[in-house]
Amino acid sequence: MKYVIMFTSTPSLAEDVTATTQTDLYERIYRWFGENADSIADSGAELQPVSTATTVRHGADGPVVTDGPFSEAKEIIGGFSVLDVPDLDAAIAIVKTWPSLELPGVAVEIRPMVTNYDQFEQ
Amino acid sequence: MTPEDAAAPGDQSARPAVSDRELARLVREETARIVGTLAASTGSLDVAEEATAEAIEEALRQWRRQGVPPRPGGWLMQAARHNAVDRLRREARYRAKLALLDSETVDPSDTAADADERLPLLFGCCHPAIAPESQLALTLRAVLGVTTAQIARATLEPEATVGQRISRAKRKMADAGIPLRIPEPDKRAERLDIVLAVISVMYDSAHLMAGAGAEADRDLADDAIWLAGVVARALPGEAEAAGLQALLLFHRAREGARAVDGEFVLLADQDRGRWDVSLITQARGELDRAARLRAPGRWQLHAAIAACHADASSLADTDWLQMLVLYDMLLGYDPSPIVRLNRAVVLDQVAGPVPALAEVDAVRGRLENYRLWHAVRARLLRELGREDEAMAADLRALELTANDAERRLIGARLAR
């Protein structure tokens, strides 16, 4: 099954992460992608900070463009990847080893991808 | 389908009437195996579970009237398989599975009574990706064959709510790819703890029934003890599984003194002669077996605390200090407010109502809507001579309880 994993963090809780920790984390994240290469269908993308976001939103008189992310949530999405593994347990096992999870406020959401479009054809 | 198609009916007139208890036992023995087998061959827990639930309802209707057929497991399996085929035919996307199901001839009553084959389903239903209240409902239905109506009576929820909860959970299992599998030993402890917690809640639910008492046709306490036994036997190396079984057996042993003629009796007033000595012996045996595995945990500590009550010949003879020490250890594994509340009751016996009340008040924020928090608080306030506050707390407890026997117990205290 294919799962999109979304890496999220809470900037207000990550302020005191030191530069050394950050560098160390990047190294381990790099290794993480290497170690799990067989299960990663698409390494996805790391996103620029949320301050760079632009949102196009539904408006009564046509789409409206605004500065900022689509939601005011405290958690922000920092990137995503696509896993291809047999089941949710396998996805959970890999995600549990995501190096940034040792930082407070970090969370990874696992969502199955729609791969079978039959359900929309009936 | 008609159930008569599913198995040769035999000479039905000669079969004796069957009690609800016996029917419940038959259903619970067979359900998990049938659901597991059909889930494996159809690839859909939803199809398997619905087909089995329908077969159970048919069986209950027919068996109550005509008695139990000679091979009830085979009857249920055949009826469930028939229902599954019907269901697959109606849904185009399952057609490929249909050929597979038709070609198999699995009969669960012919297989050995191997408890292990029920565990993958149980671990799937108690997966952490499923909401806790749904884990319980799904386990009751898919593993034990309890009907939605029976679950609704036990959890004090509308039947429609329970039904939705179960279908949402099954959809999540299918769409998110939750496997029906016993977790690997290195990942098993935390998953097993969820299973054990669900069984413990199941046991407690038996005492929450709305209305007067135990007139429900499924005794969930019985079901919970049975399931705890299945898990403990299937995983003999897991100390916590034995711990939970011991805990529930200790509780069960005291049941006869705790509820007399539909009324609750407080521990202080219980006739200890009514405690079931053979169940206590069995519980001690399980707890000893757990201890020898040298892997302590919260369920064993809960059981050890229950053992302190069972060991005492009277309330005065109870080793409260030992219990307090065990509660302190338990807090290391399970710092939940409920454990702190129960510890406060013991603290009252060891150190008096002042520190006990302080401890109870410390968990107010998280237990303010829990009836027993108010009931314990009322007792401590009364000990301290603060009658008006005690009465207010009892009134709040009364508002929060739906069980008639509990209401009468609190009502009697208020009337004094």
JSON list of N, CA and C in Angstrom, two decimals, chain A residues 1 3 86-90 92-93 96 112 116 118-119 122, chain B residues 92-93 127 129 172 174-179 181 187 190-191:
[
{"chain": "A", "resi": 1, "resn": "MET", "atom": "N", "xyz": [0.83, -1.21, 0.00]},
{"chain": "A", "resi": 1, "resn": "MET", "atom": "CA", "xyz": [0.00, 0.00, 0.00]},
{"chain": "A", "resi": 1, "resn": "MET", "atom": "C", "xyz": [0.86, 1.25, 0.00]},
{"chain": "A", "resi": 3, "resn": "TYR", "atom": "N", "xyz": [1.42, 5.10, 1.16]},
{"chain": "A", "resi": 3, "resn": "TYR", "atom": "CA", "xyz": [1.04, 6.08, 2.19]},
{"chain": "A", "resi": 3, "resn": "TYR", "atom": "C", "xyz": [1.81, 7.37, 1.97]},
{"chain": "A", "resi": 86, "resn": "PRO", "atom": "N", "xyz": [3.78, -2.99, 2.92]},
{"chain": "A", "resi": 86, "resn": "PRO", "atom": "CA", "xyz": [2.65, -3.92, 2.89]},
{"chain": "A", "resi": 86, "resn": "PRO", "atom": "C", "xyz": [1.41, -3.43, 3.66]},
{"chain": "A", "resi": 87, "resn": "ASP", "atom": "N", "xyz": [1.61, -2.79, 4.82]},
{"chain": "A", "resi": 87, "resn": "ASP", "atom": "CA", "xyz": [0.43, -2.39, 5.61]},
{"chain": "A", "resi": 87, "resn": "ASP", "atom": "C", "xyz": [0.78, -1.26, 6.57]},
{"chain": "A", "resi": 88, "resn": "LEU", "atom": "N", "xyz": [-0.23, -0.83, 7.34]},
{"chain": "A", "resi": 88, "resn": "LEU", "atom": "CA", "xyz": [-0.05, 0.31, 8.24]},
{"chain": "A", "resi": 88, "resn": "LEU", "atom": "C", "xyz": [1.02, 0.03, 9.31]},
{"chain": "A", "resi": 89, "resn": "ASP", "atom": "N", "xyz": [1.10, -1.21, 9.80]},
{"chain": "A", "resi": 89, "resn": "ASP", "atom": "CA", "xyz": [2.12, -1.52, 10.81]},
{"chain": "A", "resi": 89, "resn": "ASP", "atom": "C", "xyz": [3.53, -1.26, 10.28]},
{"chain": "A", "resi": 90, "resn": "ALA", "atom": "N", "xyz": [3.74, -1.62, 9.02]},
{"chain": "A", "resi": 90, "resn": "ALA", "atom": "CA", "xyz": [5.06, -1.40, 8.42]},
{"chain": "A", "resi": 90, "resn": "ALA", "atom": "C", "xyz": [5.33, 0.10, 8.30]},
{"chain": "A", "resi": 92, "resn": "ILE", "atom": "N", "xyz": [4.02, 2.48, 10.21]},
{"chain": "A", "resi": 92, "resn": "ILE", "atom": "CA", "xyz": [4.23, 3.01, 11.56]},
{"chain": "A", "resi": 92, "resn": "ILE", "atom": "C", "xyz": [5.65, 2.70, 12.04]},
{"chain": "A", "resi": 93, "resn": "ALA", "atom": "N", "xyz": [6.10, 1.47, 11.77]},
{"chain": "A", "resi": 93, "resn": "ALA", "atom": "CA", "xyz": [7.45, 1.07, 12.22]},
{"chain": "A", "resi": 93, "resn": "ALA", "atom": "C", "xyz": [8.51, 1.99, 11.63]},
{"chain": "A", "resi": 96, "resn": "LYS", "atom": "N", "xyz": [8.17, 5.67, 13.08]},
{"chain": "A", "resi": 96, "resn": "LYS", "atom": "CA", "xyz": [8.64, 5.80, 14.48]},
{"chain": "A", "resi": 96, "resn": "LYS", "atom": "C", "xyz": [10.12, 6.10, 14.55]},
{"chain": "A", "resi": 112, "resn": "PRO", "atom": "N", "xyz": [-3.20, 6.94, 3.92]},
{"chain": "A", "resi": 112, "resn": "PRO", "atom": "CA", "xyz": [-3.17, 6.06, 2.73]},
{"chain": "A", "resi": 112, "resn": "PRO", "atom": "C", "xyz": [-3.51, 6.87, 1.48]},
{"chain": "A", "resi": 116, "resn": "ASN", "atom": "N", "xyz": [-6.93, 3.08, -6.00]},
{"chain": "A", "resi": 116, "resn": "ASN", "atom": "CA", "xyz": [-7.94, 2.34, -6.75]},
{"chain": "A", "resi": 116, "resn": "ASN", "atom": "C", "xyz": [-9.10, 3.30, -7.02]},
{"chain": "A", "resi": 118, "resn": "ASP", "atom": "N", "xyz": [-11.77, 2.70, -8.76]},
{"chain": "A", "resi": 118, "resn": "ASP", "atom": "CA", "xyz": [-13.06, 2.04, -9.02]},
{"chain": "A", "resi": 118, "resn": "ASP", "atom": "C", "xyz": [-14.19, 2.68, -8.21]},
{"chain": "A", "resi": 119, "resn": "GLN", "atom": "N", "xyz": [-13.86, 3.04, -6.96]},
{"chain": "A", "resi": 119, "resn": "GLN", "atom": "CA", "xyz": [-14.90, 3.53, -6.07]},
{"chain": "A", "resi": 119, "resn": "GLN", "atom": "C", "xyz": [-15.55, 4.81, -6.60]},
{"chain": "A", "resi": 122, "resn": "GLN", "atom": "N", "xyz": [-18.40, 3.98, -9.76]},
{"chain": "A", "resi": 122, "resn": "GLN", "atom": "CA", "xyz": [-19.68, 3.28, -9.62]},
{"chain": "A", "resi": 122, "resn": "GLN", "atom": "C", "xyz": [-20.86, 4.24, -9.61]},
{"chain": "B", "resi": 92, "resn": "ALA", "atom": "N", "xyz": [-19.71, -5.32, -6.93]},
{"chain": "B", "resi": 92, "resn": "ALA", "atom": "CA", "xyz": [-18.91, -5.65, -8.11]},
{"chain": "B", "resi": 92, "resn": "ALA", "atom": "C", "xyz": [-17.42, -5.75, -7.78]},
{"chain": "B", "resi": 93, "resn": "ARG", "atom": "N", "xyz": [-16.94, -4.84, -6.90]},
{"chain": "B", "resi": 93, "resn": "ARG", "atom": "CA", "xyz": [-15.48, -4.80, -6.69]},
{"chain": "B", "resi": 93, "resn": "ARG", "atom": "C", "xyz": [-14.95, -6.03, -5.98]},
{"chain": "B", "resi": 127, "resn": "HIS", "atom": "N", "xyz": [-6.15, -2.16, 17.47]},
{"chain": "B", "resi": 127, "resn": "HIS", "atom": "CA", "xyz": [-5.01, -1.42, 16.90]},
{"chain": "B", "resi": 127, "resn": "HIS", "atom": "C", "xyz": [-5.04, 0.03, 17.37]},
{"chain": "B", "resi": 129, "resn": "ALA", "atom": "N", "xyz": [-4.43, 2.63, 15.90]},
{"chain": "B", "resi": 129, "resn": "ALA", "atom": "CA", "xyz": [-4.95, 3.57, 14.90]},
{"chain": "B", "resi": 129, "resn": "ALA", "atom": "C", "xyz": [-6.47, 3.61, 14.91]},
{"chain": "B", "resi": 172, "resn": "LYS", "atom": "N", "xyz": [-11.96, 2.24, 8.35]},
{"chain": "B", "resi": 172, "resn": "LYS", "atom": "CA", "xyz": [-10.58, 2.69, 8.58]},
{"chain": "B", "resi": 172, "resn": "LYS", "atom": "C", "xyz": [-9.61, 1.52, 8.44]},
{"chain": "B", "resi": 174, "resn": "ALA", "atom": "N", "xyz": [-9.85, -1.11, 6.63]},
{"chain": "B", "resi": 174, "resn": "ALA", "atom": "CA", "xyz": [-9.67, -1.48, 5.22]},
{"chain": "B", "resi": 174, "resn": "ALA", "atom": "C", "xyz": [-8.88, -0.39, 4.49]},
{"chain": "B", "resi": 175, "resn": "ASP", "atom": "N", "xyz": [-9.29, 0.87, 4.64]},
{"chain": "B", "resi": 175, "resn": "ASP", "atom": "CA", "xyz": [-8.69, 1.95, 3.86]},
{"chain": "B", "resi": 175, "resn": "ASP", "atom": "C", "xyz": [-7.27, 2.26, 4.30]},
{"chain": "B", "resi": 176, "resn": "ALA", "atom": "N", "xyz": [-6.99, 2.14, 5.60]},
{"chain": "B", "resi": 176, "resn": "ALA", "atom": "CA", "xyz": [-5.65, 2.49, 6.09]},
{"chain": "B", "resi": 176, "resn": "ALA", "atom": "C", "xyz": [-4.71, 1.29, 6.10]},
{"chain": "B", "resi": 177, "resn": "GLY", "atom": "N", "xyz": [-5.23, 0.11, 5.76]},
{"chain": "B", "resi": 177, "resn": "GLY", "atom": "CA", "xyz": [-4.35, -1.06, 5.70]},
{"chain": "B", "resi": 177, "resn": "GLY", "atom": "C", "xyz": [-3.91, -1.56, 7.06]},
{"chain": "B", "resi": 178, "resn": "ILE", "atom": "N", "xyz": [-4.84, -1.60, 8.03]},
{"chain": "B", "resi": 178, "resn": "ILE", "atom": "CA", "xyz": [-4.51, -2.15, 9.35]},
{"chain": "B", "resi": 178, "resn": "ILE", "atom": "C", "xyz": [-4.52, -3.68, 9.25]},
{"chain": "B", "resi": 179, "resn": "PRO", "atom": "N", "xyz": [-3.40, -4.33, 9.54]},
{"chain": "B", "resi": 179, "resn": "PRO", "atom": "CA", "xyz": [-3.34, -5.78, 9.35]},
{"chain": "B", "resi": 179, "resn": "PRO", "atom": "C", "xyz": [-3.93, -6.56, 10.52]},
{"chain": "B", "resi": 181, "resn": "ARG", "atom": "N", "xyz": [-2.91, -9.22, 12.57]},
{"chain": "B", "resi": 181, "resn": "ARG", "atom": "CA", "xyz": [-1.67, -9.94, 12.81]},
{"chain": "B", "resi": 181, "resn": "ARG", "atom": "C", "xyz": [-1.23, -9.76, 14.26]},
{"chain": "B", "resi": 187, "resn": "LYS", "atom": "N", "xyz": [7.72, -5.68, 19.40]},
{"chain": "B", "resi": 187, "resn": "LYS", "atom": "CA", "xyz": [6.75, -4.58, 19.37]},
{"chain": "B", "resi": 187, "resn": "LYS", "atom": "C", "xyz": [5.48, -4.96, 20.12]},
{"chain": "B", "resi": 190, "resn": "GLU", "atom": "N", "xyz": [3.52, -3.00, 23.95]},
{"chain": "B", "resi": 190, "resn": "GLU", "atom": "CA", "xyz": [2.59, -1.87, 23.96]},
{"chain": "B", "resi": 190, "resn": "GLU", "atom": "C", "xyz": [1.27, -2.22, 23.28]},
{"chain": "B", "resi": 191, "resn": "ARG", "atom": "N", "xyz": [1.34, -3.10, 22.26]},
{"chain": "B", "resi": 191, "resn": "ARG", "atom": "CA", "xyz": [0.10, -3.51, 21.59]},
{"chain": "B", "resi": 191, "resn": "ARG", "atom": "C", "xyz": [-0.73, -4.42, 22.50]}
]
